[in-house]
Coordinates of C-alpha atoms in Angstrom, one line a residue:
M1 CA 0.0 0.0 0.0
E2 CA 1.3 3.4 -1.0
L3 CA 0.8 6.8 0.7
Q4 CA -0.4 8.1 -2.7
Q5 CA -3.2 5.6 -2.7
M6 CA -4.2 6.8 0.8
R7 CA -4.2 10.4 -0.5
Y8 CA -6.5 9.3 -3.3
A9 CA -8.9 7.5 -0.9
V10 CA -9.1 10.5 1.4
A11 CA -9.7 12.9 -1.4
L12 CA -12.4 10.7 -2.8
A13 CA -14.0 10.3 0.6
E14 CA -14.1 14.1 1.1
E15 CA -15.1 15.0 -2.4
R16 CA -17.6 12.2 -3.0
S17 CA -16.9 12.4 -6.7
F18 CA -14.2 10.8 -8.8
T19 CA -14.1 13.8 -11.0
R20 CA -13.5 16.3 -8.2
A21 CA -11.1 14.0 -6.4
A22 CA -9.0 13.6 -9.5
E23 CA -8.9 17.3 -10.1
R24 CA -7.9 17.8 -6.5
C25 CA -5.1 15.3 -6.8
F26 CA -4.0 16.6 -10.3
V27 CA -4.5 13.2 -12.0
V28 CA -6.8 12.0 -14.7
Q29 CA -10.0 10.3 -13.4
S30 CA -9.1 6.9 -14.9
A31 CA -5.8 6.8 -13.0
L32 CA -7.5 7.6 -9.7
S33 CA -10.2 5.0 -10.3
H34 CA -7.5 2.4 -11.1
Q35 CA -5.6 3.2 -7.9
I36 CA -8.7 3.0 -5.7
K37 CA -9.6 -0.4 -7.2
A38 CA -6.0 -1.6 -6.7
L39 CA -6.2 -0.5 -3.1
E40 CA -9.5 -2.3 -2.5
R41 CA -8.0 -5.5 -4.1
E42 CA -5.0 -5.3 -1.8
L43 CA -7.1 -4.8 1.3
G44 CA -9.7 -7.4 0.3
V45 CA -12.6 -5.0 1.1
Q46 CA -14.7 -2.5 -0.7
L47 CA -14.0 1.0 0.5
F48 CA -16.5 2.9 -1.7
A49 CA -20.0 2.1 -2.9
R50 CA -20.4 3.5 -6.4
T51 CA -23.3 4.3 -8.7
S52 CA -23.4 6.4 -11.8
R53 CA -24.2 9.5 -9.7
R54 CA -23.0 8.8 -6.2
V55 CA -19.9 7.8 -4.3
K56 CA -20.3 6.7 -0.7
L57 CA -18.0 5.3 1.9
T58 CA -18.7 1.8 3.1
A59 CA -18.3 0.9 6.8
A60 CA -14.8 -0.5 5.9
G61 CA -14.1 2.7 4.0
E62 CA -15.0 4.9 7.0
A63 CA -12.6 3.0 9.2
F64 CA -9.8 3.0 6.5
V65 CA -10.1 6.7 5.7
A66 CA -10.0 7.7 9.4
A67 CA -6.7 5.7 9.8
A68 CA -5.4 7.0 6.5
R69 CA -5.8 10.6 7.5
E70 CA -3.8 9.9 10.7
A71 CA -1.1 8.1 8.6
L72 CA -0.8 10.9 6.2
Q73 CA -0.6 13.5 9.0
A74 CA 2.1 11.4 10.6
A75 CA 4.1 11.2 7.3
N76 CA 3.8 14.9 6.7
R77 CA 4.9 15.6 10.3
A78 CA 7.9 13.4 9.9
V79 CA 9.1 15.4 6.9
V80 CA 8.4 18.7 8.7
D81 CA 10.2 17.6 11.9
A82 CA 13.2 16.4 9.9
A83 CA 13.5 19.8 8.2
A84 CA 13.1 21.5 11.6
A85 CA 16.0 19.5 13.0
D86 CA 18.1 21.0 10.2
G87 CA 16.9 24.5 11.0
Q88 CA 14.2 24.8 8.4
V89 CA 10.5 25.5 9.0
R90 CA 8.3 23.8 6.4
G91 CA 4.9 22.2 6.0
T92 CA 1.4 23.6 6.2
L93 CA 0.1 26.0 8.8
T94 CA -3.7 26.1 9.1
I95 CA -5.0 29.1 11.1
G96 CA -8.5 29.9 12.2
V97 CA -9.4 33.6 12.3
I98 CA -12.5 35.1 13.8
P99 CA -13.9 38.2 12.0
T100 CA -13.4 40.5 15.0
V101 CA -9.6 40.3 15.7
T102 CA -8.4 43.7 16.8
A103 CA -5.4 42.9 19.0
V104 CA -2.9 42.2 16.2
D105 CA -2.6 43.1 12.5
I106 CA -3.2 39.7 11.0
P107 CA -2.0 40.6 7.4
L108 CA 1.2 42.1 8.8
V109 CA 1.8 39.1 11.0
L110 CA 1.3 36.7 8.1
A111 CA 3.5 38.9 5.8
N112 CA 6.3 38.8 8.4
F113 CA 5.8 35.1 8.9
H114 CA 6.0 34.4 5.2
A115 CA 9.1 36.4 4.8
A116 CA 10.8 34.5 7.6
H117 CA 9.5 31.1 6.6
P118 CA 8.7 31.0 2.9
A119 CA 8.6 27.2 2.7
V120 CA 5.4 27.1 4.9
Q121 CA 2.1 27.0 3.2
V122 CA -0.4 29.1 5.2
R123 CA -4.1 28.3 5.1
L124 CA -6.7 30.6 6.7
R125 CA -10.1 29.5 7.9
S126 CA -12.9 31.7 9.1
G127 CA -15.4 30.6 11.8
G128 CA -16.2 30.8 15.5
S129 CA -14.0 30.6 18.6
E130 CA -15.6 27.5 20.1
Q131 CA -15.3 25.4 16.9
F132 CA -11.7 26.6 16.5
V133 CA -10.8 25.3 20.0
S134 CA -12.4 21.9 19.2
D135 CA -10.6 21.8 15.9
I136 CA -7.2 22.5 17.5
R137 CA -7.8 19.8 20.1
A138 CA -8.8 17.4 17.3
G139 CA -5.7 18.2 15.2
H140 CA -7.7 19.9 12.4
L141 CA -6.2 23.3 13.1
D142 CA -2.6 24.3 14.0
A143 CA -3.6 27.6 15.7
A144 CA -6.4 30.2 15.9
F145 CA -7.2 33.7 16.9
L146 CA -10.1 33.7 19.4
G147 CA -12.4 36.1 21.1
L148 CA -14.2 34.9 24.2
A149 CA -16.0 36.3 27.2
E150 CA -13.7 37.0 30.1
S151 CA -15.5 34.4 32.2
T152 CA -15.2 31.6 29.7
P153 CA -11.4 31.1 28.8
P154 CA -10.5 28.3 26.4
H155 CA -9.6 24.9 27.8
G156 CA -7.5 22.1 26.4
V157 CA -5.2 24.3 24.3
C158 CA -2.2 26.5 24.9
V159 CA -3.0 30.3 24.7
R160 CA -1.3 33.6 24.6
E161 CA -3.5 36.5 25.8
L162 CA -3.5 39.3 23.2
S163 CA -5.9 41.8 24.6
R164 CA -8.6 42.4 27.2
E165 CA -11.3 45.1 26.8
S166 CA -14.8 46.1 27.7
L167 CA -17.4 46.3 24.9
V168 CA -19.1 49.5 24.2
A169 CA -22.7 50.3 23.3
A170 CA -23.1 51.0 19.6
L171 CA -26.2 53.2 18.9
P172 CA -27.8 55.0 15.9
A173 CA -26.7 58.6 16.0
S174 CA -30.3 59.7 16.3
H175 CA -30.9 57.4 19.4
R176 CA -32.3 59.0 22.5
L177 CA -29.3 57.8 24.5
A178 CA -26.6 58.7 21.9
N179 CA -25.5 61.8 23.9
R180 CA -24.9 60.0 27.2
K181 CA -21.4 59.9 28.5
R182 CA -21.8 56.3 29.8
L183 CA -24.6 53.7 30.0
K184 CA -25.6 50.7 32.0
L185 CA -27.1 47.5 30.7
A186 CA -30.4 48.4 32.4
D187 CA -30.6 51.5 30.1
L188 CA -30.6 49.2 27.0
A189 CA -32.7 46.3 28.3
A190 CA -35.8 47.5 26.5
E191 CA -34.0 48.0 23.2
A192 CA -34.0 45.7 20.1
F193 CA -30.5 44.3 19.7
V194 CA -28.4 43.1 16.8
D195 CA -25.8 40.5 17.8
F196 CA -23.9 37.5 16.5
P197 CA -25.8 34.2 16.1
G198 CA -27.0 32.4 19.2
G199 CA -24.5 29.8 20.5
S200 CA -21.5 31.7 19.2
A201 CA -18.7 33.1 21.4
G202 CA -19.5 36.6 20.1
R203 CA -23.1 36.3 21.2
A204 CA -22.2 34.7 24.6
Q205 CA -20.4 37.8 25.7
G206 CA -23.6 39.9 25.7
D207 CA -25.8 37.1 26.9
L208 CA -23.6 36.3 29.9
A209 CA -23.4 40.0 30.9
F210 CA -27.2 40.5 30.8
R211 CA -27.8 37.3 32.7
A212 CA -25.3 38.3 35.4
A213 CA -27.1 41.6 35.7
G214 CA -30.5 39.8 36.1
L215 CA -31.8 41.4 32.9
H216 CA -33.4 40.1 29.7
R217 CA -32.9 41.6 26.2
D218 CA -34.5 41.1 22.8
V219 CA -32.0 40.1 20.1
A220 CA -34.1 40.9 17.1
F221 CA -31.4 40.5 14.5
E222 CA -28.6 38.0 14.2
A223 CA -25.6 38.7 11.9
M224 CA -22.3 37.0 11.1
T225 CA -20.3 40.1 10.3
T226 CA -19.6 43.3 12.1
D227 CA -20.3 45.2 8.8
L228 CA -23.8 44.0 8.8
I229 CA -24.3 44.6 12.5
I230 CA -23.1 48.2 12.1
G231 CA -25.2 48.7 9.0
L232 CA -28.4 47.7 10.9
I233 CA -27.4 50.0 13.8
R234 CA -26.8 52.9 11.3
R235 CA -30.3 52.4 9.9
G236 CA -31.8 52.7 13.3
L237 CA -33.1 49.1 13.4
A238 CA -31.2 48.0 16.6
V239 CA -28.5 48.7 19.1
G240 CA -25.5 46.6 19.7
M241 CA -22.4 45.9 21.8
L242 CA -19.1 45.7 20.1
S243 CA -15.4 46.3 20.5
A244 CA -14.7 50.0 20.0
H245 CA -11.9 49.0 17.6
V246 CA -14.3 47.5 15.0
V247 CA -16.5 50.6 14.9
T248 CA -14.8 52.9 12.4
P249 CA -15.7 56.6 12.4
D250 CA -19.3 56.8 11.1
P251 CA -21.7 59.8 11.3
G252 CA -24.6 57.4 11.7
V253 CA -23.2 55.4 14.6
V254 CA -22.2 56.5 18.1
T255 CA -20.3 54.4 20.7
V256 CA -20.9 54.9 24.4
P257 CA -18.9 53.2 27.2
L258 CA -20.8 50.7 29.3
V259 CA -20.3 50.7 33.1
D260 CA -21.2 47.0 33.5
G261 CA -20.8 45.8 29.9
P262 CA -19.3 42.5 28.7
R263 CA -15.5 42.0 29.0
R264 CA -13.9 40.3 26.0
V265 CA -10.5 38.6 25.8
E266 CA -8.6 37.9 22.6
Y267 CA -6.2 34.9 22.4
L268 CA -3.9 33.1 20.1
A269 CA -4.5 29.4 20.7
W270 CA -2.5 26.3 19.6
N271 CA -2.3 22.6 20.3
E272 CA -0.7 22.0 23.8
F273 CA 0.5 18.5 22.7
N274 CA 3.6 18.7 20.4
P275 CA 2.8 21.7 18.3
S276 CA 4.3 21.8 14.8
P277 CA 7.5 23.9 14.2
A278 CA 5.3 26.2 12.0
A279 CA 2.9 26.7 14.9
R280 CA 5.7 27.5 17.3
A281 CA 7.1 30.0 14.8
L282 CA 3.7 31.7 14.5
V283 CA 3.5 32.1 18.3
G284 CA 7.0 33.7 18.2
E285 CA 5.9 36.0 15.3
V286 CA 2.8 37.1 17.2
A287 CA 4.9 37.8 20.3
E288 CA 7.2 40.0 18.3
A289 CA 4.3 41.9 16.8
Q290 CA 2.9 42.6 20.3
A291 CA 6.3 43.7 21.5

């Protein structure tokens, strides 16, 4: 059995299409199909159930692909570690980035990292903090930039704290409270809010703060991006709570400090068990950027 056959099987399992898997592996479809059949003959089991329109893993295929992924990761790590022992940082670095990172300049960090380690292929993924923590623990991510409520730090990963701040109230410029110097959560309890989707770390920051204050609020709008959140506030549809750093100067939006508002912490997180040389290099790059 060859590592290349494992790569083909993993690609086919993930793409569920011989055509797409062949394109991903840069081979013609007939060659990939031949290698999959040869692998099945060698193993003596059928890995994939095929029809003219569908490709599906069999039970044997599910077991094989899970182990094949681990074998491929181990093989890649062996190459990376051998290069690191010779002073080279190579391999792939997969980084999760939430949409509200303000503590560091991500493009600058990555530009400096690439200049120092040009042999590392950097891949970025967008998403939420909780999923990123799970993916790091599972080995699907090397590192991630997170934003979490102060009372819910991440567990099971190594972290470097990047910043700690209080969120501010973001109001339409025409709002009756827009001229106040400071506000309490109780002042906003009757307002319609826009916030991140329920269950996300961004949303939890506000939910936990209102719950701790013994208050209820109405989240009338849920949005995935700060641009949409600010746009809804600008149009007078809702109020929100955001990092002051993500609210750019805007004549239609006013920010007011909150006396008892949510506290947010940004982190860089990575796997606590044997991080890759590229992950360790990223941690160093972020530390330099902060310094």
